[in-house]
Structures are given as C-alpha cells and as structure tokens.
Tab-separated table of C-alpha atoms and ligand atoms in Angstrom:
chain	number	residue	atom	x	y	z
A	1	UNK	CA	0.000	0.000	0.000
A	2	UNK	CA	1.261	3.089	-1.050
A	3	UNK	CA	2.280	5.480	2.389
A	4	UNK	CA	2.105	9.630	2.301
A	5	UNK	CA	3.960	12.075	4.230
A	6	UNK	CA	2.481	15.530	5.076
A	7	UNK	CA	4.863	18.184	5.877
A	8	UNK	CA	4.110	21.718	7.353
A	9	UNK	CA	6.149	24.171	5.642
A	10	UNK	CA	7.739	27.150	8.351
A	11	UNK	CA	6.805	29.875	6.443
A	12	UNK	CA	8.971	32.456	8.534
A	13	UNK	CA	12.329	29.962	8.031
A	14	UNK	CA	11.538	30.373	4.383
A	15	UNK	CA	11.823	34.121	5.030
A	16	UNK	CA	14.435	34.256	6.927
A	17	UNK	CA	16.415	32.432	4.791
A	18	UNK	CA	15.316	34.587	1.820
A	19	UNK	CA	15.967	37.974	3.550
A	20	UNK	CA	19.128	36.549	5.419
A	21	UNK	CA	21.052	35.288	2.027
A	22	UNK	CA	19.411	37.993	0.073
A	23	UNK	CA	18.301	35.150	-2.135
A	24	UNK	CA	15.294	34.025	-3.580
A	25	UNK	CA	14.613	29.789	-3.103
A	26	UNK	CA	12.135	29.341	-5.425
A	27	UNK	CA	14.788	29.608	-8.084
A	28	UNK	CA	16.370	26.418	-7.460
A	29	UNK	CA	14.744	23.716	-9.818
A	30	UNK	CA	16.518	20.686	-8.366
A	31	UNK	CA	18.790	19.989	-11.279
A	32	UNK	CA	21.340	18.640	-8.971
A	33	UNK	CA	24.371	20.115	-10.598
A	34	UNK	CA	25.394	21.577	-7.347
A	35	UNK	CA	26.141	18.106	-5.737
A	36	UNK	CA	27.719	16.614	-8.633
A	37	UNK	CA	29.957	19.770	-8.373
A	38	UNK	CA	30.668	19.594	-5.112
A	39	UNK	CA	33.697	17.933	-4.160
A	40	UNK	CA	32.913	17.654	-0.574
A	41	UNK	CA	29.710	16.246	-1.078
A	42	UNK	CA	29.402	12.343	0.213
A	43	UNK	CA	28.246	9.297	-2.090
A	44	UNK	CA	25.979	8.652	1.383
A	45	UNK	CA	25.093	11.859	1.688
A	46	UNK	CA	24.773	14.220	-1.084
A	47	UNK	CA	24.412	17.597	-0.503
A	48	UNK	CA	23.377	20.824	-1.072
A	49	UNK	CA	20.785	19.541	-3.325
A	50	UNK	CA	19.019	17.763	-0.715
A	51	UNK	CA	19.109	20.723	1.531
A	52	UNK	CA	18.129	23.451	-1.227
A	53	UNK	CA	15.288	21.216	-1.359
A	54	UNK	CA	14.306	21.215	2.628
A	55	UNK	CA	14.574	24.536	2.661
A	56	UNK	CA	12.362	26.139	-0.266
A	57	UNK	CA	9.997	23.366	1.809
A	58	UNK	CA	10.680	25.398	5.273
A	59	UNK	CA	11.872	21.887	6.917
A	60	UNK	CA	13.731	23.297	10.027
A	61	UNK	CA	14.506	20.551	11.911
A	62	UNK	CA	16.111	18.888	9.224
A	63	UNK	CA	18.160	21.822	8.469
A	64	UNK	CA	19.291	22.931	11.738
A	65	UNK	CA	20.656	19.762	13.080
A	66	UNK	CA	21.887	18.592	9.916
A	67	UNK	CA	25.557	17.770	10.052
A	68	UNK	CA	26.227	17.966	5.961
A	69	UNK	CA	25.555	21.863	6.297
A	70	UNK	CA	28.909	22.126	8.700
A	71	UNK	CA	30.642	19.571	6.287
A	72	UNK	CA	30.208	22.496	3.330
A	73	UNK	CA	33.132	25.105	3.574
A	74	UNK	CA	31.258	27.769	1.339
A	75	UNK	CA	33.949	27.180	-1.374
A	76	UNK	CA	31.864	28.552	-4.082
A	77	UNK	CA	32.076	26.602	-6.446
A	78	UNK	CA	28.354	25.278	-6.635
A	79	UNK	CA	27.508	29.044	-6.540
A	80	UNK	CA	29.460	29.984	-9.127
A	81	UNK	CA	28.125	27.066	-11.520
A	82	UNK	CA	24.339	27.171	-10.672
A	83	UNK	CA	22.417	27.017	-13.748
A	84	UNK	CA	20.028	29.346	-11.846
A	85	UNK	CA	21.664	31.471	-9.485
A	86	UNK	CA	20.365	29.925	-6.208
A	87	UNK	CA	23.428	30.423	-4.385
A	88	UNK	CA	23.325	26.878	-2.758
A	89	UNK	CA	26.878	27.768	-0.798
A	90	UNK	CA	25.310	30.946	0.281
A	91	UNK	CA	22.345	28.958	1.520
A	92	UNK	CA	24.110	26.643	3.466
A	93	UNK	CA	26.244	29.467	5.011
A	94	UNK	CA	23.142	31.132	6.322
A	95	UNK	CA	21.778	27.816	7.658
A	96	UNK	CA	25.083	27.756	9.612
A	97	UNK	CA	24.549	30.866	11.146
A	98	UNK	CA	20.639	30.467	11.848
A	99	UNK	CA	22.070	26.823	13.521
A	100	UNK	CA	24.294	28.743	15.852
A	101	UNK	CA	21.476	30.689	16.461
A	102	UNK	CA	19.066	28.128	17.527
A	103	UNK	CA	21.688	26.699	19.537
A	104	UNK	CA	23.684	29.135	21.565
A	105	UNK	CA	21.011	30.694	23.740
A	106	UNK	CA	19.667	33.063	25.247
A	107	UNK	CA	18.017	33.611	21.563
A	108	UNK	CA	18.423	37.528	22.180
A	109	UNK	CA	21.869	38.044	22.254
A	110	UNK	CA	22.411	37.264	18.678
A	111	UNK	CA	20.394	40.340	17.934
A	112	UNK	CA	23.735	41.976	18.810
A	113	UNK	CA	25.003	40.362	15.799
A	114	UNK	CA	22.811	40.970	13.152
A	115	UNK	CA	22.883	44.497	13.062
A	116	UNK	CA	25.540	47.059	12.665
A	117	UNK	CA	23.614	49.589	14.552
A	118	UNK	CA	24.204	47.712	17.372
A	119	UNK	CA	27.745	47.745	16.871
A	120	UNK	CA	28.726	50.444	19.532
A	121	UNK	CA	26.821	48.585	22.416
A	122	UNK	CA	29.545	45.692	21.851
A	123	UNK	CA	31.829	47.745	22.965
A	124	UNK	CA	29.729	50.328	25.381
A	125	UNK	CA	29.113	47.020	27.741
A	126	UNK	CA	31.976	46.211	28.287
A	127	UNK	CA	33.770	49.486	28.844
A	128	UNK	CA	30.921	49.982	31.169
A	129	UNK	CA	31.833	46.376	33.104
A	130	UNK	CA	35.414	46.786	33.274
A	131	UNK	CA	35.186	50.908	34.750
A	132	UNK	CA	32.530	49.687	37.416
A	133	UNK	CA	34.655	46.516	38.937
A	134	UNK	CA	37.582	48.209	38.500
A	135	UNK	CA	36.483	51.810	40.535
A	136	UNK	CA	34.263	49.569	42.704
A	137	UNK	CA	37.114	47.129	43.897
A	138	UNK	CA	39.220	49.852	43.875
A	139	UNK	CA	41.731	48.043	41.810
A	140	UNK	CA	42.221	50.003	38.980
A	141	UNK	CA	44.546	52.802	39.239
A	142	UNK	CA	44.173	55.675	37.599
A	143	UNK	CA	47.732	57.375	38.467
A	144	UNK	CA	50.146	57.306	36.393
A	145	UNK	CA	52.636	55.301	38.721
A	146	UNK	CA	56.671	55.506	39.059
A	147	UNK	CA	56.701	56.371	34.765
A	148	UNK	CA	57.484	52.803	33.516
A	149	UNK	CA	54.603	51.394	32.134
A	150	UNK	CA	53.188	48.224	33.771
A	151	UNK	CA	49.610	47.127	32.440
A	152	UNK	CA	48.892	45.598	35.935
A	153	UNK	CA	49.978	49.033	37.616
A	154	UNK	CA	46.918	50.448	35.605
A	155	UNK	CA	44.520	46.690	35.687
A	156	UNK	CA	45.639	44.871	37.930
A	157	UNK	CA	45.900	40.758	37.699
A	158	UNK	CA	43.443	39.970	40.344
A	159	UNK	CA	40.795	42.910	37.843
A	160	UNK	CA	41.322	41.206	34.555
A	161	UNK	CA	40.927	37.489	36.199
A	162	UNK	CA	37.881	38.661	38.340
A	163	UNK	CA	35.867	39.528	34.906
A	164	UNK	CA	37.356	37.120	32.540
A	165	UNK	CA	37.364	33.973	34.618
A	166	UNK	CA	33.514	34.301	35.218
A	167	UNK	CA	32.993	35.014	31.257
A	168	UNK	CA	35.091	32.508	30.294
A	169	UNK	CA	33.012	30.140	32.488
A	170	UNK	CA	29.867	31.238	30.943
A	171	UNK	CA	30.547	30.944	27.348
A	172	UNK	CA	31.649	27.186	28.672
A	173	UNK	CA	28.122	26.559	30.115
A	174	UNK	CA	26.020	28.014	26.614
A	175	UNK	CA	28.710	25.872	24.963
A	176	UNK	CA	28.087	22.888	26.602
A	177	UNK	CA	23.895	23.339	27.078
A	178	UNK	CA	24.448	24.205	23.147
A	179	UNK	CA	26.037	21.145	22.203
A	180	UNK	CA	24.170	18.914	24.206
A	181	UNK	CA	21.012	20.122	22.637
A	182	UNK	CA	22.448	20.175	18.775
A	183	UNK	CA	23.475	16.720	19.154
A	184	UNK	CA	20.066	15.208	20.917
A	185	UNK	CA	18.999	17.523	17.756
A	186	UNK	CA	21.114	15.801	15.188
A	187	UNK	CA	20.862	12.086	16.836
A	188	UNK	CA	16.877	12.674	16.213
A	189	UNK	CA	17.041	13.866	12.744
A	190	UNK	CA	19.648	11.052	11.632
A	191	UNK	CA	16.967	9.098	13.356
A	192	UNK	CA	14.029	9.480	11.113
A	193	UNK	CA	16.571	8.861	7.864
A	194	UNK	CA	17.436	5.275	10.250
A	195	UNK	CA	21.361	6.623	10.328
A	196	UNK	CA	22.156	6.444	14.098
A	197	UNK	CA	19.163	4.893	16.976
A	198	UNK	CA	19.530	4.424	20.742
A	199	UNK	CA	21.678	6.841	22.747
A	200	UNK	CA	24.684	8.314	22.030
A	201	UNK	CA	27.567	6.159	23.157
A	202	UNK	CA	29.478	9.674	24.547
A	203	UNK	CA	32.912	6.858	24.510
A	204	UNK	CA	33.190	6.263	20.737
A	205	UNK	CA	31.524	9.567	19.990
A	206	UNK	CA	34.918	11.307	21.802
A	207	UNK	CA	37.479	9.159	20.567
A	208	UNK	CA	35.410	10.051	17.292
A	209	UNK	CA	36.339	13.600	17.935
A	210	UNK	CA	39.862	12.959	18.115
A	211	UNK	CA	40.295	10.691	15.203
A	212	UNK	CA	38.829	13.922	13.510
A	213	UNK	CA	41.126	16.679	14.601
A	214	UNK	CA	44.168	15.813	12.554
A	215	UNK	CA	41.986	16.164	9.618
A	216	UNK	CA	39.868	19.450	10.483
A	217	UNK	CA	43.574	21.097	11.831
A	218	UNK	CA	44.913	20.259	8.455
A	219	UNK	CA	41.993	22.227	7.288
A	220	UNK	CA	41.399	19.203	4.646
A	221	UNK	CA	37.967	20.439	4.157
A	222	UNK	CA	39.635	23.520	2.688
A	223	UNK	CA	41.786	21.902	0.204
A	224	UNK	CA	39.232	20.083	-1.405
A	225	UNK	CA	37.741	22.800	-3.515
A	226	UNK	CA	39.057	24.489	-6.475
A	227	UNK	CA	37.452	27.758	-5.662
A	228	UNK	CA	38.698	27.690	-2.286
A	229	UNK	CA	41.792	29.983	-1.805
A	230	UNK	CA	41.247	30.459	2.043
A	231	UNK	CA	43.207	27.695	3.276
A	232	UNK	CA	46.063	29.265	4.683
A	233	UNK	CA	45.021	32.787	5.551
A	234	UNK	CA	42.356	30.733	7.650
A	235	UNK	CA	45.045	28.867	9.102
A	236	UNK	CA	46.444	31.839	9.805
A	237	UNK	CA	44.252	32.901	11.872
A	238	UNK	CA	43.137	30.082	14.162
A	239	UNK	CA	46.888	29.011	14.325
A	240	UNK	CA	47.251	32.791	15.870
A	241	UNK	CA	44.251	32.577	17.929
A	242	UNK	CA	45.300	28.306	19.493
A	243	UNK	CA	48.876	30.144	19.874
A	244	UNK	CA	47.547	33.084	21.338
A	245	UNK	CA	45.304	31.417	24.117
A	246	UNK	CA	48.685	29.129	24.743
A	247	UNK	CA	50.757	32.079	25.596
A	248	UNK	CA	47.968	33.253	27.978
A	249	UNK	CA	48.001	30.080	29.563
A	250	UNK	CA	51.812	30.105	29.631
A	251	UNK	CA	52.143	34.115	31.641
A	252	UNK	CA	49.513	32.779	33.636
A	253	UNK	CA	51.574	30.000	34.774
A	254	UNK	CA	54.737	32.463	34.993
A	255	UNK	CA	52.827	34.447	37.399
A	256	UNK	CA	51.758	32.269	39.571
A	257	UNK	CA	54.116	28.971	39.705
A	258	UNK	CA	57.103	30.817	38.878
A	259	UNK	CA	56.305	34.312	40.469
A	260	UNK	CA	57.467	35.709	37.080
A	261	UNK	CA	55.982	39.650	36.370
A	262	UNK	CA	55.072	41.218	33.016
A	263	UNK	CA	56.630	42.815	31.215
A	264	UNK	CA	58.552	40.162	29.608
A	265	UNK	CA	62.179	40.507	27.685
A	266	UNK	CA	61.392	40.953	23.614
A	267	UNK	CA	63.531	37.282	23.338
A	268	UNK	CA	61.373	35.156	25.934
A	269	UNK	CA	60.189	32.375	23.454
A	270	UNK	CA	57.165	32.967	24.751
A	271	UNK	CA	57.208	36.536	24.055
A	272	UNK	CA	58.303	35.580	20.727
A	273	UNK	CA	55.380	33.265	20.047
A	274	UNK	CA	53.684	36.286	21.139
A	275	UNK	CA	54.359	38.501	18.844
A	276	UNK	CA	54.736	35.796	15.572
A	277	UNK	CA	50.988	35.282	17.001
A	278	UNK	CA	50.101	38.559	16.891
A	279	UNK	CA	51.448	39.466	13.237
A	280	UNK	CA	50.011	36.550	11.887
A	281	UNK	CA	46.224	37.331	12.786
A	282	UNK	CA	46.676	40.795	11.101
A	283	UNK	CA	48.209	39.220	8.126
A	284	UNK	CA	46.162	36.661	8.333
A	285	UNK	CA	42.606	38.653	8.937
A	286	UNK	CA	43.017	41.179	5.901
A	287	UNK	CA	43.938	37.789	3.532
A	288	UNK	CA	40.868	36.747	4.546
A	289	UNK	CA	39.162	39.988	4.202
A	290	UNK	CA	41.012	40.405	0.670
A	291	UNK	CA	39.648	36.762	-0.511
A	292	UNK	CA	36.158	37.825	0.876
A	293	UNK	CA	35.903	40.719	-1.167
A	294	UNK	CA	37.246	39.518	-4.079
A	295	UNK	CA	34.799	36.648	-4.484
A	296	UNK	CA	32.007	38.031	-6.985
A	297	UNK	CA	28.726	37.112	-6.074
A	298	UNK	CA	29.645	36.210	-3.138
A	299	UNK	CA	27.064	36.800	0.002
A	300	UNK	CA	28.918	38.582	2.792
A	301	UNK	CA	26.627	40.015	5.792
A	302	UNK	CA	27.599	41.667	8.982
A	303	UNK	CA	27.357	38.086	10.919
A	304	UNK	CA	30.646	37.581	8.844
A	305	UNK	CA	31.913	40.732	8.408
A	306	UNK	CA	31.669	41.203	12.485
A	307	UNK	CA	34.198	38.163	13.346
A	308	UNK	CA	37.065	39.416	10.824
A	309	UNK	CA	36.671	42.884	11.867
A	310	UNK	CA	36.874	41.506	15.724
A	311	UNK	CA	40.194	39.281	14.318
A	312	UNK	CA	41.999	41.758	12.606
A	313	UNK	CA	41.332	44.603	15.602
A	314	UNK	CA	42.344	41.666	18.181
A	315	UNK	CA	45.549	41.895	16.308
A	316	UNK	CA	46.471	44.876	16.007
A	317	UNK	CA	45.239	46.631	19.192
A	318	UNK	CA	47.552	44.159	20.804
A	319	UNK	CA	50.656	45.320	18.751
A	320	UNK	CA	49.806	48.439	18.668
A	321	UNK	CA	49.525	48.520	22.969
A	322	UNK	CA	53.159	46.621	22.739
A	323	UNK	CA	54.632	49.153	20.381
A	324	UNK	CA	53.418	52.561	22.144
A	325	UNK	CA	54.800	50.584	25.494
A	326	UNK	CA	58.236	50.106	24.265
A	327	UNK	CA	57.656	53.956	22.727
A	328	UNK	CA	57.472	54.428	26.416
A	329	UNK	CA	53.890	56.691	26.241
A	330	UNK	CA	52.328	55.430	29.104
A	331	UNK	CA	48.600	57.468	28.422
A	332	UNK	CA	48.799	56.057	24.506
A	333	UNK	CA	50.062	52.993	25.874
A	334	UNK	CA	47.043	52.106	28.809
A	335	UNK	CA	44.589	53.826	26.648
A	336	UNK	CA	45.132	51.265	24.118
A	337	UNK	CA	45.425	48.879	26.582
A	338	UNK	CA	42.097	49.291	27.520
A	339	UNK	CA	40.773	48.971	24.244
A	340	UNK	CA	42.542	46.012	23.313
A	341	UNK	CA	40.384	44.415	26.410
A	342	UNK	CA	37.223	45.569	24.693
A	343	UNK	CA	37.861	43.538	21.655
A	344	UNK	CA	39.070	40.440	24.213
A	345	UNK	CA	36.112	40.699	25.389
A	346	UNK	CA	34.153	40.875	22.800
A	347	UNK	CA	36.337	37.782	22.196
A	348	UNK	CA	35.563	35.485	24.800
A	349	UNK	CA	32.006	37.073	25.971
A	350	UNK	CA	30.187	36.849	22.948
A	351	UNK	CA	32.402	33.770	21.574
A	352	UNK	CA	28.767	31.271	21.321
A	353	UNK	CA	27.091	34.088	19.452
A	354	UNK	CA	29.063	34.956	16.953
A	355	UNK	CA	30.838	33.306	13.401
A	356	UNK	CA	33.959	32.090	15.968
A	357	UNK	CA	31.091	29.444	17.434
A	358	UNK	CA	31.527	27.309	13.932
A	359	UNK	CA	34.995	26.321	15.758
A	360	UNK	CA	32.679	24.134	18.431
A	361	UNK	CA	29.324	23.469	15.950
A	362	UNK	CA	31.669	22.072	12.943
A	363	UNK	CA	33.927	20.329	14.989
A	364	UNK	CA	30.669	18.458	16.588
A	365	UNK	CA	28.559	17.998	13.319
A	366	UNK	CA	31.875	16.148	11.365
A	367	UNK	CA	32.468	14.441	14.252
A	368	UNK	CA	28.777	13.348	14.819
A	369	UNK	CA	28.520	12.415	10.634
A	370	UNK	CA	31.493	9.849	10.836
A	371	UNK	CA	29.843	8.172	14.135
A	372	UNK	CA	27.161	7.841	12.727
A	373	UNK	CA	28.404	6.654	9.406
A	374	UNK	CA	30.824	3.907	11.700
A	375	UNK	CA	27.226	3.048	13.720
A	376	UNK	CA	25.164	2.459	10.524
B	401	SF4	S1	20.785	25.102	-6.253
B	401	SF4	FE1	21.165	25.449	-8.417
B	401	SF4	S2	22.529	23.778	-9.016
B	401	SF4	FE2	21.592	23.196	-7.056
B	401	SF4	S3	19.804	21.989	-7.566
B	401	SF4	FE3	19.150	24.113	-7.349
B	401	SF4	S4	19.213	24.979	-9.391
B	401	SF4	FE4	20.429	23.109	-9.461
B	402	SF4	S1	30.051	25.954	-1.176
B	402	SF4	FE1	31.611	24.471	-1.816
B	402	SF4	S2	31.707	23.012	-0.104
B	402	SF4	FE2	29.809	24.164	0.114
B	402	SF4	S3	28.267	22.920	-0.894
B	402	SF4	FE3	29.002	24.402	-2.387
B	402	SF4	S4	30.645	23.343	-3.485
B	402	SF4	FE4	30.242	22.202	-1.603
C-alpha cells in the first residue's frame, strides 16, 4: 500500500532564509548540478541539493541539526556554476549561522550580531563592566605610577581574572547546554533517515572527535575545492588565535608557579610566540578579508563581516599597545590597553554568538557524521 507524508512548511524559516542570504529559493529547480559539483559532497550523503530542497519546503529541523551543512566550507564553487543562481553555498552558510542561532542561547543576544547599529553597544558594555569593577574594587589605578609602564599598575591581575574567569566560564556553560542540545537535535534527525538509533555512546563519539582533529587542523575540508583559496590565511588565523590562548596560559603560569611579572624581555620564546601570534592574525585577517571581497557574487553580511573585523582589531590593538609601550607613552600605551580588552572581550564574551562558534558546531557535526556513518 502506497504510504504519504504531510509536511508543514515554516513559512517564517523560508523568510528568513530569503531575507538573510538575500536570495530568492524558489529559483532552485533541483537539477542537482550543485552536488555533482561539489567535491565535498558524500556518495551517502549528497548535498546541497538535498538541503536546497528542505529549505524552499521550510523543513527546520532537518536543516538545523543537519551535520552535511557544517561539512560544506562555502567554497563557491556550486555558486558559481548554478544554472540558476540559487546560491546553494550561500544557503548553506546562512543555515550555519541560523544553527548557531538556535543553539547558543539566550536567543536575544544574537540580535547583537545581526545588526551594525548595534555595533557600539559591543563595545559600550563592556567598557561599562570593566570601569565599574575596576572603581568599585578599587583596583584600577588611575595614576600614572613611578613612569614605567606596567599594564597591571593600571589593571591589575586579580581585575582582569575577576571579569574574565567568570565570562570565560559562561561561554563554557552556553557551549556545553548548546552542544548537548544540537546533538540530541542531530541524533533525532539522523533518526528518522534510520542513520544512528539508541543513545549516544558519549565513549566512541569522543574518541570520534579525536580521530577527527588531525583532519579538520589540516583544514582538509579547505583543500578540497578548487574555488577555495582560504586555506592558509584561515590557518592563519586560528593558528594565531590556538597560539595566542597558549601564551595566555603560559604568563599565567609564569605568574603564579614561577612568580614571574610582566613585562617580559622581547627574546622570551614565549614573548616571541607572542608577537609571531600577533602578526600573523593581522596578516592573516586582511587575507581573509582580501579573498572575501574579491569573491564576486559572493554573500557577505555583517554576521561575517563582524568576526574578521573583531580578528583583525584583536591583532592589532595588541601590537599596537606593545609598540606605544616600548615607545614608552604610558597614556597612549594604557589607553590602548584598555581597548585592546574591549575587543578580548568581545572575544571570549560573545564567543557562542558569533561566526567564531563554527569552531565548536563544525567540529561536533563532522564528528557526529562519521559516528554515525561507523554506527550504521
Ligand atoms: S541550487 Fe542550483 S545547481 Fe543546485 S539543484 Fe538548485 S538549481 Fe540546481
Ligand atoms: S560551497 Fe563548496 S563546499 Fe559548500 S556545498 Fe558548495 S561546493 Fe560544496
């Protein structure tokens, strides 16, 4: 007997996808040339066909947690050879970001995110934060001190960790609520197509994780397409930011194991590291921001635009704070200071909400399709 299936469109997803990737779906016919082009795409699993499908439907939930949309590393190249424009890299880029969305709550914060008017508030918190504990506590001082420059003279250690250790511990927790929800998410999607039943089995799924992370450190995904030219600028940067949170982790330790005080000599290695760090997000941020803008067609909106600004002024707030230091121009020098801790944190605050969450999502949804595909 034959069966039917009735589905109930989400009329709004349609929209939002449609105003979001500035794109009309209903100009995808299904030829399919999109996943023959697309190198990435998995005999299994084809994509973005499939998807450009569900979503001109309004099918949410098997958008959302669908792990092919992180396996897609908006190469282009099914874009660029779309017999009808539809932008099916575009698409799946958007579905990314309305993924993070569902996922990293609370839901309002990402209206922070989607709209460049709202730009100044990013950084009008957190000036705001770091004035009021630091005059409440009393530990920032505002004197100019004996006329070398010492950052902790000006924010204190005990200032910096009493705001960033209970940020840092938030973003964990919407991290971890996040995850735990995209994969009961993705477990009951694969579900319905008969791909993975029963519980998770959190054992194989981790050491799934780290048979992955060669692979997604080699940025393999990446190399795969021909229109892809962002391999190693986008090495670039998340080399810089993994070296970056090292060294932090490394003058932490030098404080308080080896009762070691900043500033540092210019040839400690891990001053060194440092600094190679440093220079290679800037480089690395405006090759990305080069590539970006020199891909026609190409959909960029502020959800994108937002995380290489934040990279690039990461970067070179942080040199430019060393530099005016060594200058020895103490104002210049804390004033920048200061600023640089706006964009960290921006950094580690707002981490779930913005692009920089694809670091945990990806990382989950490849990890989560080979499982699954070892499980079938
Ligand atoms: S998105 Fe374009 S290439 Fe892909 S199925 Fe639709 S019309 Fe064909
Ligand atoms: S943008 Fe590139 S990786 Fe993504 S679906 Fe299209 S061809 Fe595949």
């Amino acid at each position: 007997m034959a069966s039917s299936a009735s589905i109930e469109p989400d009329l709004d997803f349609i929209a939002q996808i449609n105003s979001d990737s500035g794109l009309n779906l209903k100009k995808c016919y299904q030829c399919a040339t999109c996943s023959v082009v697309c190198t990435l795409s998995q005999d299994d699993q084809p994509f973005p066909r499939k998807e450009m499908l569900y979503a001109s439907w309004g099918l949410k939930d098997r958008l959302i947690a669908n792990p092919n949309i992180w396996l897609c590393y908006n190469c282009g190249d099914c874009s660029a050879l779309c017999p009808r424009d539809a932008r099916p890299g575009d698409v799946l880029n958007t579905l990314r970001k309305m993924s993070i969305k569902e996922y990293s709550k609370p839901a309002a914060m990402h209206q922070l995110f989607n709209d460049s008017r709202k730009l100044p508030w990013l950084f009008i918190i957190p000036a705001l934060i770091i004035t009021i504990v630091g005059l409440g506590t009393g530990l920032m001082n505002l004197s100019p001190g004996n006329g070398r420059i010492v950052f902790a003279h000006f924010f204190p250690v005990l200032l910096i960790e009493m705001i960033f250790i209970p940020l840092s511990l938030v973003t964990g927790l919407v991290f971890f609520l996040g995850v735990r929800r995209f994969l009961k998410d993705m477990q009951a999607t694969s579900a319905q197509g008969k791909a993975v039943s029963g519980p998770i089995d959190f054992k194989r799924f981790l050491i799934t994780i780290i048979t992955q992370l060669p692979a997604i450190i080699r940025h393999e995904g990446f190399s795969s397409c021909s229109e892809n030219k962002r391999k190693i600028s986008h090495m670039m940067v998340a080399f810089s930011f993994v070296s970056l949170a090292f060294v932090a982790g490394a003058f932490v330790f030098a404080l308080y194991v080896l009762n070691s005080h900043a500033p540092y000599d210019q040839i400690n290695p891990v001053k060194i590291l440092a600094n190679i760090s440093g220079i290679a997000l800037i480089a690395g941020s405006l090759l990305l921001i080069k590539e970006r803008r020199a891909k026609a067609g190409q959909i960029n909106g502020y959800f994108d635009w937002y995380l290489l600004g934040l990279a690039l002024f990461l970067g070179i707030t942080g040199m430019l704070t060393q530099i005016l230091r060594l200058a020895n121009l103490p104002w210049a020098a804390y004033s920048m200071y200061f600023i640089h801790l706006l964009f960290t944190f921006n950094l580690v605050a707002f981490l779930p909400y913005t692009k920089l969450a694809h670091l945990v999502y990806r990382t989950v949804a490849i990890a989560f399709y080979h499982y699954s595909k070892e499980k079938k």
